[in-house]
Tab-separated table of N, CA and C in Angstrom:
chain	number	residue	atom	x	y	z
S	1	MET	N	17.596	7.011	-3.791
S	1	MET	CA	17.473	8.108	-3.122
S	1	MET	C	18.778	8.996	-3.233
S	2	GLU	N	18.622	10.218	-3.312
S	2	GLU	CA	19.794	11.078	-3.234
S	2	GLU	C	20.099	11.248	-2.071
S	3	PRO	N	21.644	11.586	-1.787
S	3	PRO	CA	21.982	11.459	-0.252
S	3	PRO	C	21.190	12.094	0.736
S	4	GLU	N	21.115	13.645	0.269
S	4	GLU	CA	20.307	14.645	1.116
S	4	GLU	C	19.118	14.306	1.922
S	5	TYR	N	18.401	13.810	1.226
S	5	TYR	CA	16.966	13.086	1.432
S	5	TYR	C	17.436	11.853	2.251
S	6	ALA	N	18.207	11.093	2.254
S	6	ALA	CA	18.811	10.212	3.077
S	6	ALA	C	18.655	10.629	4.528
S	7	LYS	N	18.957	11.804	4.391
S	7	LYS	CA	19.016	12.472	6.185
S	7	LYS	C	17.906	12.435	6.830
S	8	TRP	N	16.844	12.716	5.958
S	8	TRP	CA	15.434	12.845	6.696
S	8	TRP	C	15.183	11.218	7.450
S	9	LEU	N	15.461	10.045	6.501
S	9	LEU	CA	15.160	8.916	7.004
S	9	LEU	C	15.673	8.804	8.441
S	10	GLN	N	16.940	9.273	8.683
S	10	GLN	CA	17.828	8.705	9.638
S	10	GLN	C	16.768	9.530	10.723
S	11	LYS	N	16.588	10.733	10.372
S	11	LYS	CA	15.948	11.581	11.715
S	11	LYS	C	14.541	11.212	11.807
S	12	ALA	N	13.932	10.849	11.007
S	12	ALA	CA	12.524	10.235	11.099
S	12	ALA	C	12.367	9.148	12.094
S	13	GLU	N	13.639	8.120	11.848
S	13	GLU	CA	13.790	6.963	12.471
S	13	GLU	C	13.923	7.277	13.897
S	14	GLN	N	14.858	8.491	14.244
S	14	GLN	CA	14.844	8.861	15.510
S	14	GLN	C	14.010	9.510	16.303
S	15	GLN	N	13.185	10.353	15.460
S	15	GLN	CA	11.834	10.734	16.070
S	15	GLN	C	10.768	10.014	16.107
S	16	GLN	N	10.588	8.808	15.533
S	16	GLN	CA	9.396	8.011	15.409
S	16	GLN	C	8.401	7.926	16.831
S	17	LYS	N	9.409	7.759	17.568
S	17	LYS	CA	8.190	7.361	19.218
S	17	LYS	C	7.763	8.831	19.537
S	18	ALA	N	8.729	9.726	19.409
S	18	ALA	CA	8.086	11.300	20.068
S	18	ALA	C	7.039	11.441	19.176
S	19	THR	N	6.992	11.333	17.619
S	19	THR	CA	6.071	11.649	16.776
S	19	THR	C	4.832	11.340	16.861
S	20	LYS	N	4.871	9.657	16.873
S	20	LYS	CA	3.674	8.754	17.498
S	20	LYS	C	3.008	9.355	18.774
S	21	GLN	N	3.965	9.723	19.982
S	21	GLN	CA	3.313	10.297	20.721
S	21	GLN	C	2.320	11.448	20.418
S	22	PHE	N	2.910	12.214	19.753
S	22	PHE	CA	2.355	13.814	19.545
S	22	PHE	C	1.130	13.281	18.849
S	23	LEU	N	1.223	12.511	17.890
S	23	LEU	CA	0.065	12.365	16.963
S	23	LEU	C	-1.080	11.880	17.682
S	24	LYS	N	-0.701	11.084	18.911
S	24	LYS	CA	-1.394	10.280	19.568
S	24	LYS	C	-2.696	11.255	20.356
S	25	LYS	N	-1.595	12.396	21.178
S	25	LYS	CA	-2.420	13.691	21.450
S	25	LYS	C	-3.020	14.389	20.772
S	26	LEU	N	-2.554	14.506	19.723
S	26	LEU	CA	-3.401	15.308	18.747
S	26	LEU	C	-4.655	14.519	18.105
S	27	ARG	N	-4.600	13.128	18.284
S	27	ARG	CA	-5.788	12.658	17.941
S	27	ARG	C	-7.095	12.673	18.888
S	28	LYS	N	-6.767	12.752	20.297
S	28	LYS	CA	-7.366	13.464	21.135
S	28	LYS	C	-8.044	14.396	21.803
S	29	LYS	N	-7.041	15.488	21.170
S	29	LYS	CA	-7.760	16.745	21.390
S	29	LYS	C	-7.281	17.504	20.143
S	30	PRO	N	-7.465	17.365	18.823
S	30	PRO	CA	-7.076	18.464	17.901
S	30	PRO	C	-7.644	19.856	18.069
S	31	PRO	N	-6.585	20.779	17.646
S	31	PRO	CA	-7.170	21.963	17.558
S	31	PRO	C	-7.688	22.547	16.359
S	32	LYS	N	-8.657	23.361	16.618
S	32	LYS	CA	-9.902	23.863	15.957
S	32	LYS	C	-9.547	23.982	14.240
S	33	ASP	N	-8.332	24.627	14.506
S	33	ASP	CA	-7.444	25.068	12.882
S	33	ASP	C	-6.571	23.688	12.298
S	34	LEU	N	-6.689	22.626	12.788
S	34	LEU	CA	-5.759	21.613	12.420
S	34	LEU	C	-5.605	21.630	10.711
S	35	ASP	N	-6.532	21.657	10.281
S	35	ASP	CA	-6.873	21.640	8.458
S	35	ASP	C	-5.967	22.730	8.353
S	36	GLN	N	-6.203	23.985	8.954
S	36	GLN	CA	-5.180	24.996	8.066
S	36	GLN	C	-4.147	25.046	8.265
S	37	ARG	N	-3.470	24.385	9.564
S	37	ARG	CA	-2.378	24.117	10.065
S	37	ARG	C	-1.460	23.184	9.048
S	38	PHE	N	-2.252	22.114	8.974
S	38	PHE	CA	-1.690	20.934	7.992
S	38	PHE	C	-1.784	21.557	6.498
S	39	GLN	N	-2.764	22.521	6.103
S	39	GLN	CA	-2.090	23.134	4.441
S	39	GLN	C	-1.402	23.793	4.295
S	40	HIS	N	-1.227	24.842	5.847
S	40	HIS	CA	-0.001	25.554	5.698
S	40	HIS	C	1.540	24.971	5.881
S	41	ALA	N	1.405	24.222	6.608
S	41	ALA	CA	2.597	22.894	6.874
S	41	ALA	C	2.957	22.503	5.402
S	42	HIS	N	1.801	21.640	4.809
S	42	HIS	CA	2.280	20.955	3.329
S	42	HIS	C	2.488	22.176	2.423
S	43	GLU	N	1.837	23.130	2.210
S	43	GLU	CA	2.378	24.093	1.309
S	43	GLU	C	4.027	24.532	1.296
S	44	GLU	N	4.327	25.055	2.472
S	44	GLU	CA	5.519	25.037	2.981
S	44	GLU	C	7.023	23.963	2.769
S	45	ALA	N	6.490	22.846	3.109
S	45	ALA	CA	7.432	21.588	2.558
S	45	ALA	C	7.455	21.140	1.370
S	46	PHE	N	6.045	21.602	0.264
S	46	PHE	CA	6.668	21.357	-1.115
S	46	PHE	C	7.429	22.468	-1.709
S	47	GLU	N	7.728	23.809	-0.785
S	47	GLU	CA	8.673	24.973	-1.089
S	47	GLU	C	9.743	24.459	-0.965
S	48	GLN	N	10.161	23.509	0.164
S	48	GLN	CA	11.482	22.984	0.436
S	48	GLN	C	11.930	21.878	-0.026
S	49	VAL	N	11.001	20.841	-0.650
S	49	VAL	CA	11.354	19.113	-0.677
S	49	VAL	C	11.137	19.321	-2.183
S	50	ASP	N	12.191	18.993	-2.867
S	50	ASP	CA	11.974	18.510	-4.283
S	50	ASP	C	11.530	16.834	-4.412
S	51	CYS	N	10.423	16.373	-4.682
S	51	CYS	CA	10.074	15.250	-4.950
S	51	CYS	C	10.838	14.258	-5.747
S	52	LEU	N	11.200	15.212	-6.964
S	52	LEU	CA	12.034	14.134	-7.778
S	52	LEU	C	13.410	14.122	-7.365
S	53	GLY	N	13.681	14.675	-6.388
S	53	GLY	CA	15.059	14.165	-5.992
S	53	GLY	C	15.368	12.839	-5.038
S	54	CYS	N	13.796	12.528	-4.560
S	54	CYS	CA	13.395	11.457	-3.316
S	54	CYS	C	12.927	10.391	-4.222
S	55	ALA	N	11.825	10.705	-4.886
S	55	ALA	CA	10.590	9.416	-5.303
S	55	ALA	C	10.608	8.414	-4.515
S	56	ASN	N	10.802	8.110	-3.056
S	56	ASN	CA	10.767	7.087	-2.587
S	56	ASN	C	9.370	6.211	-2.278
S	57	CYS	N	8.479	7.318	-2.489
S	57	CYS	CA	7.032	6.656	-2.557
S	57	CYS	C	6.934	5.787	-3.607
S	58	CYS	N	7.284	6.131	-4.931
S	58	CYS	CA	7.113	5.309	-5.850
S	58	CYS	C	8.344	3.991	-5.967
S	59	LYS	N	9.341	4.287	-5.160
S	59	LYS	CA	10.036	3.437	-5.336
S	59	LYS	C	9.964	2.431	-4.423
S	60	THR	N	8.858	2.391	-3.260
S	60	THR	CA	8.878	1.586	-1.908
S	60	THR	C	7.393	1.185	-1.624
S	61	MET	N	6.556	2.016	-2.377
S	61	MET	CA	5.150	2.032	-1.940
S	61	MET	C	4.026	1.285	-3.461
S	62	SER	N	3.274	0.760	-3.031
S	62	SER	CA	2.076	0.049	-3.967
S	62	SER	C	0.890	0.741	-3.904
S	63	PRO	N	0.736	2.231	-4.489
S	63	PRO	CA	-0.437	2.758	-4.276
S	63	PRO	C	-2.109	2.141	-5.287
S	64	ARG	N	-3.219	2.112	-4.340
S	64	ARG	CA	-4.477	1.611	-4.531
S	64	ARG	C	-4.868	2.380	-6.194
S	65	VAL	N	-5.258	1.493	-6.773
S	65	VAL	CA	-5.612	1.667	-7.993
S	65	VAL	C	-7.120	1.428	-8.153
S	66	CYS	N	-7.962	2.426	-8.252
S	66	CYS	CA	-9.503	2.226	-8.273
S	66	CYS	C	-9.686	1.947	-10.040
S	67	ASP	N	-11.067	1.552	-9.677
S	67	ASP	CA	-11.481	1.216	-11.415
S	67	ASP	C	-11.454	2.413	-12.416
S	68	ARG	N	-12.001	3.588	-11.829
S	68	ARG	CA	-11.634	4.612	-12.647
S	68	ARG	C	-10.317	4.717	-13.079
S	69	ASP	N	-9.018	4.583	-12.184
S	69	ASP	CA	-7.636	4.791	-12.509
S	69	ASP	C	-7.626	3.709	-13.378
S	70	ILE	N	-8.151	2.409	-13.447
S	70	ILE	CA	-7.859	1.486	-14.463
S	70	ILE	C	-8.454	1.801	-15.687
S	71	ARG	N	-9.350	2.305	-15.635
S	71	ARG	CA	-9.924	2.730	-17.112
S	71	ARG	C	-9.256	3.582	-17.829
S	72	ARG	N	-9.023	4.832	-16.778
S	72	ARG	CA	-8.215	5.649	-17.469
S	72	ARG	C	-6.674	5.254	-17.977
S	73	ILE	N	-5.927	4.823	-17.101
S	73	ILE	CA	-4.605	4.214	-17.469
S	73	ILE	C	-4.387	3.301	-18.433
S	74	ALA	N	-5.346	2.292	-18.582
S	74	ALA	CA	-5.490	1.310	-19.665
S	74	ALA	C	-5.743	1.882	-21.069
S	75	ARG	N	-6.374	2.885	-21.114
S	75	ARG	CA	-6.814	3.747	-22.220
S	75	ARG	C	-5.632	4.444	-22.953
S	76	VAL	N	-5.079	5.424	-21.631
S	76	VAL	CA	-3.558	5.985	-22.361
S	76	VAL	C	-2.572	5.079	-22.931
S	77	LEU	N	-2.732	3.690	-22.169
S	77	LEU	CA	-1.205	3.010	-22.712
S	77	LEU	C	-1.771	1.792	-23.776
S	78	GLY	N	-2.963	2.200	-24.344
S	78	GLY	CA	-3.716	1.804	-25.494
S	78	GLY	C	-3.849	0.202	-25.055
S	79	MET	N	-4.086	-0.244	-23.695
S	79	MET	CA	-4.427	-1.582	-23.383
S	79	MET	C	-6.074	-1.943	-23.362
S	80	THR	N	-6.353	-3.251	-22.983
S	80	THR	CA	-7.660	-3.494	-22.284
S	80	THR	C	-7.624	-3.321	-20.900
S	81	GLU	N	-8.403	-2.941	-20.014
S	81	GLU	CA	-8.617	-2.805	-18.667
S	81	GLU	C	-8.159	-4.360	-18.098
S	82	ARG	N	-8.885	-5.334	-18.774
S	82	ARG	CA	-7.997	-6.710	-18.285
S	82	ARG	C	-6.718	-6.894	-18.608
S	83	ARG	N	-6.224	-6.397	-19.799
S	83	ARG	CA	-4.628	-6.496	-19.437
S	83	ARG	C	-3.983	-5.787	-18.777
S	84	PHE	N	-4.378	-4.641	-18.629
S	84	PHE	CA	-3.754	-3.625	-17.885
S	84	PHE	C	-3.747	-4.397	-16.430
S	85	THR	N	-4.524	-4.704	-15.866
S	85	THR	CA	-5.145	-5.133	-14.219
S	85	THR	C	-3.976	-6.634	-14.628
S	86	GLU	N	-3.955	-7.460	-15.489
S	86	GLU	CA	-3.050	-8.525	-15.000
S	86	GLU	C	-1.518	-8.267	-15.333
S	87	THR	N	-1.417	-7.152	-15.963
S	87	THR	CA	0.246	-6.782	-16.250
S	87	THR	C	0.686	-6.404	-15.050
S	88	TYR	N	-0.286	-5.209	-14.351
S	88	TYR	CA	0.550	-4.444	-13.624
S	88	TYR	C	-0.502	-4.273	-11.873
S	89	LEU	N	-1.332	-4.853	-11.885
S	89	LEU	CA	-1.726	-5.000	-10.367
S	89	LEU	C	-2.178	-6.299	-9.952
S	90	TYR	N	-2.420	-6.301	-8.724
S	90	TYR	CA	-2.757	-7.550	-8.229
S	90	TYR	C	-3.750	-7.215	-7.030
S	91	CYS	N	-4.753	-8.041	-6.508
S	91	CYS	CA	-5.988	-7.573	-5.676
S	91	CYS	C	-5.435	-8.263	-4.476
S	92	ASP	N	-5.644	-7.231	-3.381
S	92	ASP	CA	-5.377	-7.983	-2.113
S	92	ASP	C	-6.469	-8.514	-1.232
S	93	GLU	N	-6.144	-8.695	0.024
S	93	GLU	CA	-7.253	-9.557	0.765
S	93	GLU	C	-8.466	-9.011	0.954
S	94	ASP	N	-8.399	-7.358	0.679
S	94	ASP	CA	-9.677	-6.757	0.952
S	94	ASP	C	-10.246	-6.618	-0.472
S	95	GLY	N	-9.772	-6.846	-1.410
S	95	GLY	CA	-10.550	-6.636	-2.855
S	95	GLY	C	-10.000	-5.586	-3.350
S	96	GLU	N	-8.679	-5.028	-3.090
S	96	GLU	CA	-8.561	-3.683	-3.661
S	96	GLU	C	-7.130	-3.773	-4.813
S	97	TYR	N	-7.075	-3.318	-5.813
S	97	TYR	CA	-6.517	-3.311	-6.474
S	97	TYR	C	-5.227	-2.258	-6.141
S	98	LEU	N	-3.667	-2.922	-6.117
S	98	LEU	CA	-2.561	-2.378	-6.062
S	98	LEU	C	-1.659	-2.712	-6.882
S	99	MET	N	-0.695	-1.766	-7.138
S	99	MET	CA	0.073	-1.874	-8.236
S	99	MET	C	0.809	-3.100	-7.458
S	100	ASN	N	1.807	-4.304	-8.768
S	100	ASN	CA	2.402	-5.158	-8.023
S	100	ASN	C	3.821	-5.591	-8.224
S	101	ALA	N	4.401	-3.846	-8.357
S	101	ALA	CA	5.809	-4.176	-8.366
S	101	ALA	C	6.346	-2.680	-7.557
S	102	ALA	N	7.528	-2.813	-6.889
S	102	ALA	CA	8.190	-1.717	-6.340
S	102	ALA	C	9.682	-1.955	-6.646
S	103	PRO	N	10.076	-0.790	-7.096
S	103	PRO	CA	9.701	0.581	-7.882
S	103	PRO	C	8.343	0.424	-8.559
S	104	CYS	N	7.393	1.462	-8.874
S	104	CYS	CA	6.383	1.299	-9.648
S	104	CYS	C	7.161	1.330	-11.058
S	105	PRO	N	6.302	0.287	-11.921
S	105	PRO	CA	6.805	0.365	-13.254
S	105	PRO	C	6.940	1.475	-14.138
S	106	PHE	N	6.012	2.672	-13.659
S	106	PHE	CA	5.802	3.941	-14.374
S	106	PHE	C	7.011	4.736	-13.816
S	107	LEU	N	7.560	4.575	-13.096
S	107	LEU	CA	8.896	5.689	-12.689
S	107	LEU	C	9.748	5.365	-13.647
S	108	GLY	N	10.389	6.944	-14.229
S	108	GLY	CA	11.481	6.665	-14.957
S	108	GLY	C	12.733	6.797	-14.275
S	109	ASP	N	13.553	6.797	-14.956
S	109	ASP	CA	15.278	6.717	-14.429
S	109	ASP	C	15.588	8.131	-13.922
S	110	ASP	N	14.681	9.264	-14.432
S	110	ASP	CA	15.080	10.312	-13.779
S	110	ASP	C	14.147	11.223	-12.667
S	111	ASN	N	13.407	9.689	-12.094
S	111	ASN	CA	12.384	9.893	-11.038
S	111	ASN	C	11.161	10.451	-11.644
S	112	LYS	N	10.726	10.893	-12.725
S	112	LYS	CA	9.784	11.602	-13.308
S	112	LYS	C	8.575	9.907	-13.593
S	113	CYS	N	7.025	10.245	-13.178
S	113	CYS	CA	6.377	9.428	-13.695
S	113	CYS	C	5.931	9.362	-15.267
S	114	LEU	N	6.113	8.350	-15.864
S	114	LEU	CA	5.649	8.082	-17.032
S	114	LEU	C	4.231	8.613	-17.959
S	115	ILE	N	3.655	8.475	-16.723
S	115	ILE	CA	1.870	8.491	-16.484
S	115	ILE	C	1.462	9.624	-16.125
S	116	TYR	N	2.194	10.590	-15.661
S	116	TYR	CA	1.748	11.332	-14.643
S	116	TYR	C	0.710	12.697	-14.832
S	117	GLU	N	0.180	12.798	-15.893
S	117	GLU	CA	-1.162	13.473	-15.922
S	117	GLU	C	-1.970	12.173	-15.791
S	118	ASP	N	-1.854	10.972	-16.007
S	118	ASP	CA	-3.121	9.867	-15.759
S	118	ASP	C	-2.662	8.822	-14.556
S	119	ARG	N	-1.790	9.267	-13.536
S	119	ARG	CA	-1.630	8.728	-12.433
S	119	ARG	C	-2.769	8.263	-11.857
S	120	PRO	N	-2.459	7.038	-10.770
S	120	PRO	CA	-3.599	6.812	-9.839
S	120	PRO	C	-4.179	7.992	-9.020
S	121	ASP	N	-5.050	8.141	-8.811
S	121	ASP	CA	-5.502	9.059	-7.603
S	121	ASP	C	-4.988	9.167	-6.378
S	122	ALA	N	-4.513	7.655	-5.644
S	122	ALA	CA	-3.960	7.750	-4.802
S	122	ALA	C	-2.415	8.230	-4.987
S	123	CYS	N	-1.641	8.279	-5.955
S	123	CYS	CA	-0.685	8.963	-6.275
S	123	CYS	C	-0.803	10.422	-6.647
S	124	ALA	N	-1.851	11.121	-6.992
S	124	ALA	CA	-2.222	12.347	-7.421
S	124	ALA	C	-2.335	13.164	-5.866
S	125	ASN	N	-2.836	12.416	-4.691
S	125	ASN	CA	-3.246	13.027	-3.634
S	125	ASN	C	-2.141	12.598	-2.533
S	126	PHE	N	-1.128	11.952	-2.948
S	126	PHE	CA	0.156	11.665	-1.976
S	126	PHE	C	0.763	13.238	-1.889
S	127	PRO	N	1.205	13.099	-0.575
S	127	PRO	CA	1.432	12.488	0.842
S	127	PRO	C	0.221	12.589	1.609
S	128	HIS	N	-0.951	12.933	1.223
S	128	HIS	CA	-2.039	13.209	1.983
S	128	HIS	C	-1.996	13.947	3.287
S	129	THR	N	-1.467	15.099	3.189
S	129	THR	CA	-1.368	15.737	4.290
S	129	THR	C	-2.291	17.160	4.023
S	130	ASN	N	-2.796	17.445	3.171
S	130	ASN	CA	-3.529	18.219	2.741
S	130	ASN	C	-5.070	18.110	2.964
S	131	HIS	N	-5.444	17.110	3.254
S	131	HIS	CA	-7.190	16.461	3.702
S	131	HIS	C	-7.915	17.943	4.270
S	132	ARG	N	-9.320	17.566	4.048
S	132	ARG	CA	-10.054	18.556	4.840
S	132	ARG	C	-10.189	17.372	5.783
S	133	LYS	N	-10.430	17.730	7.207
S	133	LYS	CA	-10.825	16.715	8.219
S	133	LYS	C	-9.449	15.796	8.437
S	134	MET	N	-8.112	16.649	8.744
S	134	MET	CA	-7.039	16.059	8.745
S	134	MET	C	-6.895	15.261	10.018
S	135	HIS	N	-7.871	15.201	11.245
S	135	HIS	CA	-7.898	14.643	12.321
S	135	HIS	C	-8.000	12.990	12.247
S	136	LYS	N	-8.853	13.017	10.522
S	136	LYS	CA	-8.916	11.341	10.174
S	136	LYS	C	-7.803	10.747	9.574
S	137	HIS	N	-7.246	11.619	9.282
S	137	HIS	CA	-5.960	11.202	8.414
S	137	HIS	C	-4.662	11.133	9.083
S	138	LEU	N	-4.753	10.886	10.199
S	138	LEU	CA	-3.518	11.173	11.113
S	138	LEU	C	-2.948	9.897	11.138
S	139	ASN	N	-3.540	8.844	11.059
S	139	ASN	CA	-2.848	7.468	10.905
S	139	ASN	C	-2.127	7.600	9.672
S	140	THR	N	-2.532	8.048	8.670
S	140	THR	CA	-1.838	7.875	7.086
S	140	THR	C	-0.543	8.520	7.546
S	141	ALA	N	-0.580	9.833	7.654
S	141	ALA	CA	0.449	10.653	8.390
S	141	ALA	C	1.670	10.125	9.251
S	142	ALA	N	1.059	9.346	9.886
S	142	ALA	CA	2.165	8.381	11.176
S	142	ALA	C	2.777	7.321	9.883
S	143	HIS	N	2.052	6.575	9.371
S	143	HIS	CA	2.702	5.669	8.774
S	143	HIS	C	3.488	5.953	7.779
S	144	ASN	N	3.403	7.172	6.733
S	144	ASN	CA	3.938	7.718	5.989
S	144	ASN	C	5.344	8.750	6.190
S	145	TYR	N	4.883	8.716	7.506
S	145	TYR	CA	6.329	9.938	8.520
S	145	TYR	C	7.953	9.433	7.966
S	146	ASP	N	7.908	8.179	7.890
S	146	ASP	CA	9.627	7.679	7.770
S	146	ASP	C	9.324	6.922	5.845
S	147	ARG	N	8.290	7.313	5.168
S	147	ARG	CA	8.594	7.307	3.910
S	147	ARG	C	8.735	8.395	2.797
S	148	CYS	N	8.403	9.490	3.399
S	148	CYS	CA	8.058	10.618	2.558
S	148	CYS	C	8.465	11.970	3.432
S	149	PRO	N	9.773	12.891	2.856
S	149	PRO	CA	10.334	13.937	3.655
S	149	PRO	C	9.482	14.948	3.636
S	150	ILE	N	8.261	15.014	2.741
S	150	ILE	CA	6.880	15.775	2.633
S	150	ILE	C	6.091	16.119	4.314
S	151	VAL	N	5.998	14.526	4.415
S	151	VAL	CA	5.017	14.420	5.801
S	151	VAL	C	6.103	14.352	6.851
S	152	TYR	N	7.407	13.972	6.926
S	152	TYR	CA	8.239	14.580	7.856
S	152	TYR	C	8.310	15.960	8.150
S	153	THR	N	8.615	16.789	7.133
S	153	THR	CA	8.437	17.918	7.085
S	153	THR	C	7.288	18.707	7.662
S	154	VAL	N	6.334	18.121	7.545
S	154	VAL	CA	4.802	18.837	7.893
S	154	VAL	C	4.685	18.327	9.347
S	155	LEU	N	5.107	17.536	9.644
S	155	LEU	CA	4.889	16.933	10.945
S	155	LEU	C	5.603	17.425	12.021
S	156	GLU	N	7.122	17.897	11.739
S	156	GLU	CA	7.869	18.091	12.376
S	156	GLU	C	7.518	19.848	12.549
S	157	GLN	N	6.910	20.206	11.760
S	157	GLN	CA	6.883	21.846	11.922
S	157	GLN	C	5.747	21.883	12.593
S	158	LEU	N	4.821	20.543	12.857
S	158	LEU	CA	3.365	20.951	13.611
S	158	LEU	C	3.574	20.507	14.925
S	159	LYS	N	4.673	19.619	15.203
S	159	LYS	CA	5.300	19.506	16.551
S	159	LYS	C	5.903	20.580	17.139
S	160	GLN	N	6.688	21.320	16.384
S	160	GLN	CA	7.046	22.908	16.884
S	160	GLN	C	6.295	23.539	17.195
S	161	GLU	N	4.809	23.582	16.258
S	161	GLU	CA	4.140	24.746	16.761
S	161	GLU	C	3.208	24.514	17.821
S	162	LEU	N	2.831	23.004	17.887
S	162	LEU	CA	1.783	22.676	18.946
S	162	LEU	C	2.201	22.220	19.958
S	163	THR	N	3.747	22.039	20.347
S	163	THR	CA	3.891	21.581	21.845
S	163	THR	C	4.676	22.606	22.520
């Protein structure tokens, strides 16, 4: 991780307790315009943060890979679905497939995804800060707060706006 991106991690760790309290309040009484606020903060965060300078998600997390992802990626790699699954995935206790390695085997040395156009849906939708009905995704935001500078930036902006 680039040094400038390491700074957010230290800040996130320092703000963890306050952020959990903020999200707890937000769960109890979300503002009516919560989705719009998240969307706006999400867009601003992507203008400020270069994901390729970080790639912490690809280096430390194992995304869920659905059947549709398996079919698509196996086809692109010229593998059978079974071979792709055996090579790159494991099945967790909930019966869901996840990448079996971190960093992701498809992360290039330049922090670019080698299968970007065909990456799993969970990767394409990350960091999950622009969903409709965001009040249902606040646990995900809390989970990713100290894993992604985008999530950190979004939540810090919302804390300023809403407290």
